[in-house]
PDB file of C-alpha atoms and ligand atoms in Angstrom:
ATOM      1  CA  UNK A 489     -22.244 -83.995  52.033  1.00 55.00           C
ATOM      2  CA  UNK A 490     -20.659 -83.523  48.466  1.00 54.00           C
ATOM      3  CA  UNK A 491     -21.139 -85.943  46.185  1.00 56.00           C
ATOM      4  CA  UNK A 492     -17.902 -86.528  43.923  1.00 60.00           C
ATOM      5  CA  UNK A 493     -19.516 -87.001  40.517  1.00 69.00           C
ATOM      6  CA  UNK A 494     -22.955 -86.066  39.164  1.00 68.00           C
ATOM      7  CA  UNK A 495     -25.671 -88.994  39.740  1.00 91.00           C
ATOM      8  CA  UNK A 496     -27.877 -90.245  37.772  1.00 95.00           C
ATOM      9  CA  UNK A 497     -30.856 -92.444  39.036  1.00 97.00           C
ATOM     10  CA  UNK A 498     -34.363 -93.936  37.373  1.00 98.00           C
ATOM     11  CA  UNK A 499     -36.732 -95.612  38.018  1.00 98.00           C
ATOM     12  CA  UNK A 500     -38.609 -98.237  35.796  1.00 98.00           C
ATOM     13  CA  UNK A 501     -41.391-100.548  35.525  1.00 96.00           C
ATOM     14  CA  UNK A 502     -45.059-101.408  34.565  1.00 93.00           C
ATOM     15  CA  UNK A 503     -47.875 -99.340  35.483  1.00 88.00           C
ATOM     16  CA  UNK A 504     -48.954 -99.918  38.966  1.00 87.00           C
ATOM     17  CA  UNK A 505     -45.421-101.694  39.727  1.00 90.00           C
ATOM     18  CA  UNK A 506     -44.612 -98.845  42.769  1.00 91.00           C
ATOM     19  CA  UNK A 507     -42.056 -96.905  41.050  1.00 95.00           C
ATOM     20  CA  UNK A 508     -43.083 -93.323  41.456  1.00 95.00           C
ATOM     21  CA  UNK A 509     -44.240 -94.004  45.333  1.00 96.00           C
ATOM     22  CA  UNK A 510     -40.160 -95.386  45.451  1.00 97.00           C
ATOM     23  CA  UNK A 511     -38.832 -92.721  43.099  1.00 98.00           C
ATOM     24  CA  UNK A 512     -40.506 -90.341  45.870  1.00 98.00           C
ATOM     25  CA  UNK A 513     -39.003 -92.239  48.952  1.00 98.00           C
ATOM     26  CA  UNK A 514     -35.447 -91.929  47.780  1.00 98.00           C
ATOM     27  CA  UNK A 515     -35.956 -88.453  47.096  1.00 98.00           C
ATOM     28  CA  UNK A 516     -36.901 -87.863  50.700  1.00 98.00           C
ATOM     29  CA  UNK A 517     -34.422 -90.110  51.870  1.00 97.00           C
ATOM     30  CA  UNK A 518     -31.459 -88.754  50.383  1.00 96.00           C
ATOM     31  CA  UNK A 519     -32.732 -85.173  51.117  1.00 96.00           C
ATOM     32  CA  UNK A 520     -32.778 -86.214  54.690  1.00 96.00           C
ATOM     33  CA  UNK A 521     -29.970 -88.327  55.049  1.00 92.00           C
ATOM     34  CA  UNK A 522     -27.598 -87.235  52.256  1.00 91.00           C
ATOM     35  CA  UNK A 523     -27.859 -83.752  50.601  1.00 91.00           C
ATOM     36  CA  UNK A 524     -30.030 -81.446  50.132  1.00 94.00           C
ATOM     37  CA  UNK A 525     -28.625 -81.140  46.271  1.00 95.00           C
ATOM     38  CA  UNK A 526     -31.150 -83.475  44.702  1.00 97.00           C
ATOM     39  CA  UNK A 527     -33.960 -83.240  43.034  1.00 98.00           C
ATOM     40  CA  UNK A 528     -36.798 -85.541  41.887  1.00 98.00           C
ATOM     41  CA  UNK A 529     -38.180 -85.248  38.131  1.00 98.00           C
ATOM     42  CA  UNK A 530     -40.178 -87.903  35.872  1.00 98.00           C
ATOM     43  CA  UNK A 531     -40.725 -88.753  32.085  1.00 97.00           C
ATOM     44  CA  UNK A 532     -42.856 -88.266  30.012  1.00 97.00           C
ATOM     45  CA  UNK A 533     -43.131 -84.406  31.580  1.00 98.00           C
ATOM     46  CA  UNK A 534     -40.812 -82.597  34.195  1.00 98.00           C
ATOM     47  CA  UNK A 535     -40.459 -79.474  32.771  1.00 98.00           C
ATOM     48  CA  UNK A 536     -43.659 -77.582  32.111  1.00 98.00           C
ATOM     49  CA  UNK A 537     -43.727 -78.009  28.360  1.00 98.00           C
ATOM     50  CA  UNK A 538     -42.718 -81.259  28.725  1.00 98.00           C
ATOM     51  CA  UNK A 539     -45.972 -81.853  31.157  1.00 98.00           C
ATOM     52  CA  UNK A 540     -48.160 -80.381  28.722  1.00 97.00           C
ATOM     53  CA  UNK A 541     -46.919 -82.997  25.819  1.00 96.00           C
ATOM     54  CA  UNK A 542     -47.666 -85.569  28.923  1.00 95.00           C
ATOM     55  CA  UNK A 543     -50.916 -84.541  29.266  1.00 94.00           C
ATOM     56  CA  UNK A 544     -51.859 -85.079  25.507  1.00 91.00           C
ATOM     57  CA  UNK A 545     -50.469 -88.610  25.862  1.00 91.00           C
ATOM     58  CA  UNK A 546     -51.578 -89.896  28.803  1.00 88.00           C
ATOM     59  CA  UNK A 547     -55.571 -88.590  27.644  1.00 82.00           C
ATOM     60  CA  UNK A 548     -57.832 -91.231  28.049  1.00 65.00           C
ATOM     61  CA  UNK A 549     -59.621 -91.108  24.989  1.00 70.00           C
ATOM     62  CA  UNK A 550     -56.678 -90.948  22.377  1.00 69.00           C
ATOM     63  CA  UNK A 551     -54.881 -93.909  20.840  1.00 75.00           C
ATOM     64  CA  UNK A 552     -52.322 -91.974  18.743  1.00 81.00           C
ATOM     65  CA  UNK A 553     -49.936 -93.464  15.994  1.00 90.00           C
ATOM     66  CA  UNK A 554     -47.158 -95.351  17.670  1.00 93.00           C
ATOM     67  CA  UNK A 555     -44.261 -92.763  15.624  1.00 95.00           C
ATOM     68  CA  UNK A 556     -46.620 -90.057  16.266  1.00 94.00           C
ATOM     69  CA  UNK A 557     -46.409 -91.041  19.603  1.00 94.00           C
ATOM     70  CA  UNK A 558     -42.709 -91.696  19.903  1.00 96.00           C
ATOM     71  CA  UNK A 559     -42.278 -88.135  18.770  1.00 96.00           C
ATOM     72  CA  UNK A 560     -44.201 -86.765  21.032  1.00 95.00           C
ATOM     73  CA  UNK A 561     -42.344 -88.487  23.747  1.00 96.00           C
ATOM     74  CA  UNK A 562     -38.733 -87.676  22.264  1.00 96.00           C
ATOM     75  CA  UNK A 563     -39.672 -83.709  22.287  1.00 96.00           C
ATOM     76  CA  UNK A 564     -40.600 -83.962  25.743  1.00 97.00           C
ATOM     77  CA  UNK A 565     -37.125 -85.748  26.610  1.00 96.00           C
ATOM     78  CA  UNK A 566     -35.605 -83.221  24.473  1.00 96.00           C
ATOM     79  CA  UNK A 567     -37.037 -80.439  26.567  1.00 96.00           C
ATOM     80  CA  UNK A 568     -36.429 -82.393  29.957  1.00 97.00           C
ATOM     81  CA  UNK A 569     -32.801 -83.486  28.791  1.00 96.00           C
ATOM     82  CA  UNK A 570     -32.120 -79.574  27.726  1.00 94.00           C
ATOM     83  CA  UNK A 571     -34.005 -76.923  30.291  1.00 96.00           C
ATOM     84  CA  UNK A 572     -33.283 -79.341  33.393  1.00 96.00           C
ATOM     85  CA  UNK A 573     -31.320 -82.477  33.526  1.00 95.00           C
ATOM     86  CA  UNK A 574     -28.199 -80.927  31.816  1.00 93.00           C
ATOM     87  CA  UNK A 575     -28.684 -77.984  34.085  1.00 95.00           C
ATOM     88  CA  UNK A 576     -29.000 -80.472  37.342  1.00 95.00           C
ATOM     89  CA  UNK A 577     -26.148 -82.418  36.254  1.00 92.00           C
ATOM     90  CA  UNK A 578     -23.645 -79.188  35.408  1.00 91.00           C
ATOM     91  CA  UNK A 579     -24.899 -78.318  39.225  1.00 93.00           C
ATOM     92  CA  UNK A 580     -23.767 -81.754  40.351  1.00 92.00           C
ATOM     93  CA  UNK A 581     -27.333 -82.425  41.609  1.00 95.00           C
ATOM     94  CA  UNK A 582     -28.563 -85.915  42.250  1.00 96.00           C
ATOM     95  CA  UNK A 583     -31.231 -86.687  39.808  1.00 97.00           C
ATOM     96  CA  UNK A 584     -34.004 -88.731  40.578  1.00 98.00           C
ATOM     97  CA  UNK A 585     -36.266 -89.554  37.289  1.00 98.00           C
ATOM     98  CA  UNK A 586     -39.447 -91.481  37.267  1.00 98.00           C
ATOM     99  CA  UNK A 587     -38.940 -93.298  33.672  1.00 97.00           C
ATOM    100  CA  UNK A 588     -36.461 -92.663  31.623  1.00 96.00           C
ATOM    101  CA  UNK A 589     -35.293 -93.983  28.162  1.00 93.00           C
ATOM    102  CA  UNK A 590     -35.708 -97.869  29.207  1.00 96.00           C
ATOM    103  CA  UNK A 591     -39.000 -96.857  28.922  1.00 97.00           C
ATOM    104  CA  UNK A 592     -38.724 -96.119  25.486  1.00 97.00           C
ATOM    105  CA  UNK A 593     -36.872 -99.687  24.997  1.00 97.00           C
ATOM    106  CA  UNK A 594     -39.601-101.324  26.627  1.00 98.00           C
ATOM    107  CA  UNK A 595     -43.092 -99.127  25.038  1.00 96.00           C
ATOM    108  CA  UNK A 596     -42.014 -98.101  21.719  1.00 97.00           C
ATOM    109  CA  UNK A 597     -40.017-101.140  20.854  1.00 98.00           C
ATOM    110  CA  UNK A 598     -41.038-104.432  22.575  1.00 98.00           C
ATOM    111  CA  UNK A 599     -44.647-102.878  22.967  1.00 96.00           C
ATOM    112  CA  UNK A 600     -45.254-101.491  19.548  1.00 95.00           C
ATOM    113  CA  UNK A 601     -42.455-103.347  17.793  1.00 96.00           C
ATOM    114  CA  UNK A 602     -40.361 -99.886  16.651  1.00 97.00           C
ATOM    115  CA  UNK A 603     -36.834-100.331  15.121  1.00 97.00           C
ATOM    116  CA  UNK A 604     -34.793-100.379  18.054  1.00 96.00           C
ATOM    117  CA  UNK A 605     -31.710 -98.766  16.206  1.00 96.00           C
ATOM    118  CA  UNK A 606     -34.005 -96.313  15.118  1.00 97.00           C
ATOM    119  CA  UNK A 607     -35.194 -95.588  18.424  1.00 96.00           C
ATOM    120  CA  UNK A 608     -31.188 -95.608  19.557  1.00 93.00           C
ATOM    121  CA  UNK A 609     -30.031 -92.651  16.642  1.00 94.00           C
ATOM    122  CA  UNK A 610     -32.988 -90.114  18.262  1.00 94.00           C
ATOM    123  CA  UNK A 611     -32.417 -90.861  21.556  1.00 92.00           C
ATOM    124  CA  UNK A 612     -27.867 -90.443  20.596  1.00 90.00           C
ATOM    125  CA  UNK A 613     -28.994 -87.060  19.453  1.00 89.00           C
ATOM    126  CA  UNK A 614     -30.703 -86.423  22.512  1.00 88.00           C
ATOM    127  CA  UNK A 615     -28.489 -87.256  24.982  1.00 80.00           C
ATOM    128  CA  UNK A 616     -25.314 -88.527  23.896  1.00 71.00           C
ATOM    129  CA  UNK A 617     -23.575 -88.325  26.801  1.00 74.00           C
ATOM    130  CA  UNK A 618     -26.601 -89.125  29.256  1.00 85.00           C
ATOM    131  CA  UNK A 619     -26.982 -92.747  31.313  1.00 88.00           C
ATOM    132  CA  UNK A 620     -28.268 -93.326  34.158  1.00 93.00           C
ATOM    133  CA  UNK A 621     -25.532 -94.292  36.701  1.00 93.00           C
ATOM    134  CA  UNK A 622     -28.379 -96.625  38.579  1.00 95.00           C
ATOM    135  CA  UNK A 623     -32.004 -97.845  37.435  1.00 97.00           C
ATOM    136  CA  UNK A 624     -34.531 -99.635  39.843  1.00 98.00           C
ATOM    137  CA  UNK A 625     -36.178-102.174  37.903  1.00 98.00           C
ATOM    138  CA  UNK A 626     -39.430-102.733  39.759  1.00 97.00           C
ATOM    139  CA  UNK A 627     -41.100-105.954  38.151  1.00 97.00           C
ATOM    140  CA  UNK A 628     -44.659-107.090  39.234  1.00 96.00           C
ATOM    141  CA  UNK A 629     -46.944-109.209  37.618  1.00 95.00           C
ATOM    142  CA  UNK A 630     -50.191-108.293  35.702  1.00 93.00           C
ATOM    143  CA  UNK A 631     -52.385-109.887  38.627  1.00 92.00           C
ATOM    144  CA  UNK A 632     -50.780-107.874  40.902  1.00 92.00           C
ATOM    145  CA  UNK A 633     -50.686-104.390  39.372  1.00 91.00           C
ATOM    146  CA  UNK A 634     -54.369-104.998  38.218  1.00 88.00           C
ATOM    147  CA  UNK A 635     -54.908-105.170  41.657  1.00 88.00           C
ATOM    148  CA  UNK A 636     -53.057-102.283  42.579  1.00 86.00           C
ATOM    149  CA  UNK A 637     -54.369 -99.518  39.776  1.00 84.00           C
ATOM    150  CA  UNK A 638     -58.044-100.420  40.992  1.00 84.00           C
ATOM    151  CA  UNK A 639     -57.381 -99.677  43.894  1.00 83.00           C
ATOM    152  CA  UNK A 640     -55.993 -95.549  43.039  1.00 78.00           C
ATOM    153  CA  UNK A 641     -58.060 -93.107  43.560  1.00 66.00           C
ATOM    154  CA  UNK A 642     -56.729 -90.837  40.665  1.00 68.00           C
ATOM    155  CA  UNK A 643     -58.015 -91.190  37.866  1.00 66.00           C
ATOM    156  CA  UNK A 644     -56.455 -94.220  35.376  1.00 69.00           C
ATOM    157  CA  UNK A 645     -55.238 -93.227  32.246  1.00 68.00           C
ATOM    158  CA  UNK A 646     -55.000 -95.134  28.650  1.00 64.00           C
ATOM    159  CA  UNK A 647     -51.314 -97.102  29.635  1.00 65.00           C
ATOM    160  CA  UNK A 648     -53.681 -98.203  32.606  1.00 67.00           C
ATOM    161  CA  UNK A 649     -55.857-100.150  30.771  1.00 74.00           C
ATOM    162  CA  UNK A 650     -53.573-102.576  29.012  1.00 84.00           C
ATOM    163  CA  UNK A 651     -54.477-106.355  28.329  1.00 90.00           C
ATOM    164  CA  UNK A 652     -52.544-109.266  29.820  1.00 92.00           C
ATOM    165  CA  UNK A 653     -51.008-109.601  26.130  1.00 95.00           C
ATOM    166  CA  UNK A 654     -49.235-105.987  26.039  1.00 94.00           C
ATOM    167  CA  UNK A 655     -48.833-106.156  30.036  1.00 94.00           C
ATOM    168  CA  UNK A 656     -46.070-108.789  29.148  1.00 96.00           C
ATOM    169  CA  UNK A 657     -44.485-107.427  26.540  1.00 97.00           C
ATOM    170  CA  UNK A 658     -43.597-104.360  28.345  1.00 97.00           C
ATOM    171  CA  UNK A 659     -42.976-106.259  31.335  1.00 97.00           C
ATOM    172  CA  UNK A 660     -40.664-109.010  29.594  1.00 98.00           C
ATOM    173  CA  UNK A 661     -39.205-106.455  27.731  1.00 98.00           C
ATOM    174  CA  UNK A 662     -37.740-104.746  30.874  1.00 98.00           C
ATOM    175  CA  UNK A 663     -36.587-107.788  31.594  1.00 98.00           C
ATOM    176  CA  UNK A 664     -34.591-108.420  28.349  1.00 98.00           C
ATOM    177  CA  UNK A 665     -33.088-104.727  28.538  1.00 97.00           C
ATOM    178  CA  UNK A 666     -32.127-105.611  32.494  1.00 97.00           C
ATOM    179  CA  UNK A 667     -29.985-108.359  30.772  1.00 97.00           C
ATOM    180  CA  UNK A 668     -28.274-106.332  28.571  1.00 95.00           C
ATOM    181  CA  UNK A 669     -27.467-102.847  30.559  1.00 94.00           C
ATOM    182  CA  UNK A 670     -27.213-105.723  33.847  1.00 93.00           C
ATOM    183  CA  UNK A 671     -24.356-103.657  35.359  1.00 92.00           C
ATOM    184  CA  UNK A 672     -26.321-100.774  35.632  1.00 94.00           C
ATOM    185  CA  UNK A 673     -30.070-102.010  36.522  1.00 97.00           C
ATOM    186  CA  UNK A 674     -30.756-103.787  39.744  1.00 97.00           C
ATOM    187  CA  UNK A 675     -34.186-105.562  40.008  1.00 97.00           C
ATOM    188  CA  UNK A 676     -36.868-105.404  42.202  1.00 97.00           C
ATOM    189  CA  UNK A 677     -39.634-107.457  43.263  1.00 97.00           C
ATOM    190  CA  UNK A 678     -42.583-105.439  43.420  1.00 96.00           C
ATOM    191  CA  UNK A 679     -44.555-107.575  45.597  1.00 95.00           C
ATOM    192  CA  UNK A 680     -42.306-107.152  48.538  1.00 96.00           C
ATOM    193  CA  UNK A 681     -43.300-105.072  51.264  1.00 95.00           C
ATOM    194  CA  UNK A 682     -42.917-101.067  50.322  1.00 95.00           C
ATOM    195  CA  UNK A 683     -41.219-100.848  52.909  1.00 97.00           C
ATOM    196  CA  UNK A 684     -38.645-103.806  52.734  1.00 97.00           C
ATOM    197  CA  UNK A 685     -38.287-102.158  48.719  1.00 97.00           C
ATOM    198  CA  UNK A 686     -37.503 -98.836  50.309  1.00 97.00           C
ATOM    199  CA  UNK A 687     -34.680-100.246  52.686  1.00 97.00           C
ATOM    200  CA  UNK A 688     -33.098-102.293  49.739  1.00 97.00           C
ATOM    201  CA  UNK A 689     -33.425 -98.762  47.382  1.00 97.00           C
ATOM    202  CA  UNK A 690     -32.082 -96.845  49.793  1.00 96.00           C
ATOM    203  CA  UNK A 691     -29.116 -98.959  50.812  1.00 95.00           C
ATOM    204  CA  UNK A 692     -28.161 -99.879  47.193  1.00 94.00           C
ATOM    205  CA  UNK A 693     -28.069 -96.059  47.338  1.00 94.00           C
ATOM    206  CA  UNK A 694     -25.588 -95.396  49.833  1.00 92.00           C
ATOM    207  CA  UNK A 695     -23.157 -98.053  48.689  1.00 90.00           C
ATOM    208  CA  UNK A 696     -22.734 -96.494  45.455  1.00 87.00           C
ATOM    209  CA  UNK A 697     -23.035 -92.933  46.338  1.00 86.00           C
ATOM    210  CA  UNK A 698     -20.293 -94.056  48.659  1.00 78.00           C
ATOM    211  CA  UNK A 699     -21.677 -92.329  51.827  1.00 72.00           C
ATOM    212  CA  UNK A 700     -21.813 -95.496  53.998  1.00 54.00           C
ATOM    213  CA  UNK A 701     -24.895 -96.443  56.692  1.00 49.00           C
TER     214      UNK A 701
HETATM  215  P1  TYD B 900     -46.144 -92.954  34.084  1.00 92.52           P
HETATM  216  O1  TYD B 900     -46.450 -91.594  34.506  1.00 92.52           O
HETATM  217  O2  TYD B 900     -44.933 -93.567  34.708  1.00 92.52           O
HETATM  218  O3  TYD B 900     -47.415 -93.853  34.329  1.00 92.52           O
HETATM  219  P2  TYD B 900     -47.786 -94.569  35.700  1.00 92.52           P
HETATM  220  O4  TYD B 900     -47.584 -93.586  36.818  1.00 92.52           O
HETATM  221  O5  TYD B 900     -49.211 -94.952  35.512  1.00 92.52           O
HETATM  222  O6  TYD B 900     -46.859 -95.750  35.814  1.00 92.52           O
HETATM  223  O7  TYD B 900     -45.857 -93.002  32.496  1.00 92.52           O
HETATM  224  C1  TYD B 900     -46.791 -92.685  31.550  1.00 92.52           C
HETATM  225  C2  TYD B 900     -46.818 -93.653  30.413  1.00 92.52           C
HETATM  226  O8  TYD B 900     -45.895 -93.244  29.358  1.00 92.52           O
HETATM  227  C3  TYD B 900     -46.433 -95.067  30.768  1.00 92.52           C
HETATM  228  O9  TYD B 900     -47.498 -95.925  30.542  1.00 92.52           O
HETATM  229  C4  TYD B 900     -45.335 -95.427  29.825  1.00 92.52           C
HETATM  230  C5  TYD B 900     -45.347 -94.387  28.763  1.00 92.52           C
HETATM  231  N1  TYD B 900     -43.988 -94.109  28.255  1.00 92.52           N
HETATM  232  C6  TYD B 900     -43.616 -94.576  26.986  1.00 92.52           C
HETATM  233  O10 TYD B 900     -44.411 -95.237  26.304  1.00 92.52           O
HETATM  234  N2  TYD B 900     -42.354 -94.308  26.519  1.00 92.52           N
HETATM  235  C7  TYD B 900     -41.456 -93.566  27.230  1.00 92.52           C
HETATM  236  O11 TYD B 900     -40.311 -93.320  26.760  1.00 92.52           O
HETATM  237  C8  TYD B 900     -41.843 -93.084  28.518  1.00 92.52           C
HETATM  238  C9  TYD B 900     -40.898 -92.268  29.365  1.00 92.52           C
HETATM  239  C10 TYD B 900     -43.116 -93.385  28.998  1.00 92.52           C
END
């Protein structure tokens, strides 16, 4: 089935919140159900450059600089945004990221307190024309996800790790941002049932990709 317009979806939230395991159930979904024109991608990383600038930040042992950081994070978007997204999008492909620049909003501003109009002229230059149609907001608590990341097998990283104090900035900063872009993210409470999220996702889906049940 041919999808009029090219789509845009993300997916947000905490660590531990369900996202990716969601991001990954669409993708099957709508590959199944919907067209075979989609593909599934995720931030930081998704291109193999991109990955590599991943793996430097998600290393356990290294706290960088929060604008050393954020620059590392904006030349992997860069990449992702240039080598595949715009080529995805030109292919009217359904794009499925895991993260995308809420993140940003949410880490490198309410987290570590960077100017958020700062933040806004890199990420212009980046991808001026570039929204998300849809994001899934998946909000969970810090008991909860706790919970959850001890209970992974692979291995946690440094994000993993955060105290109850930076847990809720993040976490009440995707809040704040769901206020302001409310039109185009849609909420989810993470401690429903995966698979009660999943039918909610994947009906959400449907209505605005227009393709009916
Ligand atoms: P992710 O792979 O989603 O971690 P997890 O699977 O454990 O949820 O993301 C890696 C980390 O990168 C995450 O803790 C948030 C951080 N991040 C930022 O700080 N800013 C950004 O713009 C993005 C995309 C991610």
């Amino acid at each position: 089935m041919a999808i009029k317009k090219p789509f845009f979806i993300s997916f947000e939230g905490v660590e531990g919140s369900g996202k990716s395991t969601q991001a990954k159930l669409l993708y099957k979904f709508i590959k199944k159900k919907i067209t075979k024109k989609v593909i599934l991608t995720r931030e930081p990383g998704g291109t193999p450059f991109a990955e590599k600038i991943r793996n430097i930040l998600l290393d356990n042992k290294i706290k960088n600089n929060p604008l050393t950081e954020f620059f590392l994070l904006m030349a992997a978007r860069n990449d992702h945004v240039v080598n595949k997204i715009n080529y995805y999008l030109k292919k009217k492909f359904i794009i499925i990221c895991d993260r995308f620049f809420y993140s940003t909003l949410a880490y490198q501003h309410y987290l570590e307190g960077m100017n958020k109009k700062f933040i806004s002229n890199v990420q212009k230059k980046i991808f001026s024309r570039i929204h998300p149609d849809i994001t899934f907001l998946i909000d969970l608590d810090k008991k909860e996800s706790k919970k959850r990341i001890s209970k992974r097998n692979k291995k946690t990283n440094r994000f993993d790790k955060l105290s109850t104090h930076d847990f809720n900035k993040i976490r009440n900063g995707f809040l704040k941002i769901s206020k302001i872009y409310k039109n185009k993210i849609t909420i989810i409470n993470g401690r429903k049932s995966l698979n009660e999220i999943q039918k909610n996702i994947n009906k959400k889906t449907l209505k605005l990709l227009n393709v009916g049940n």
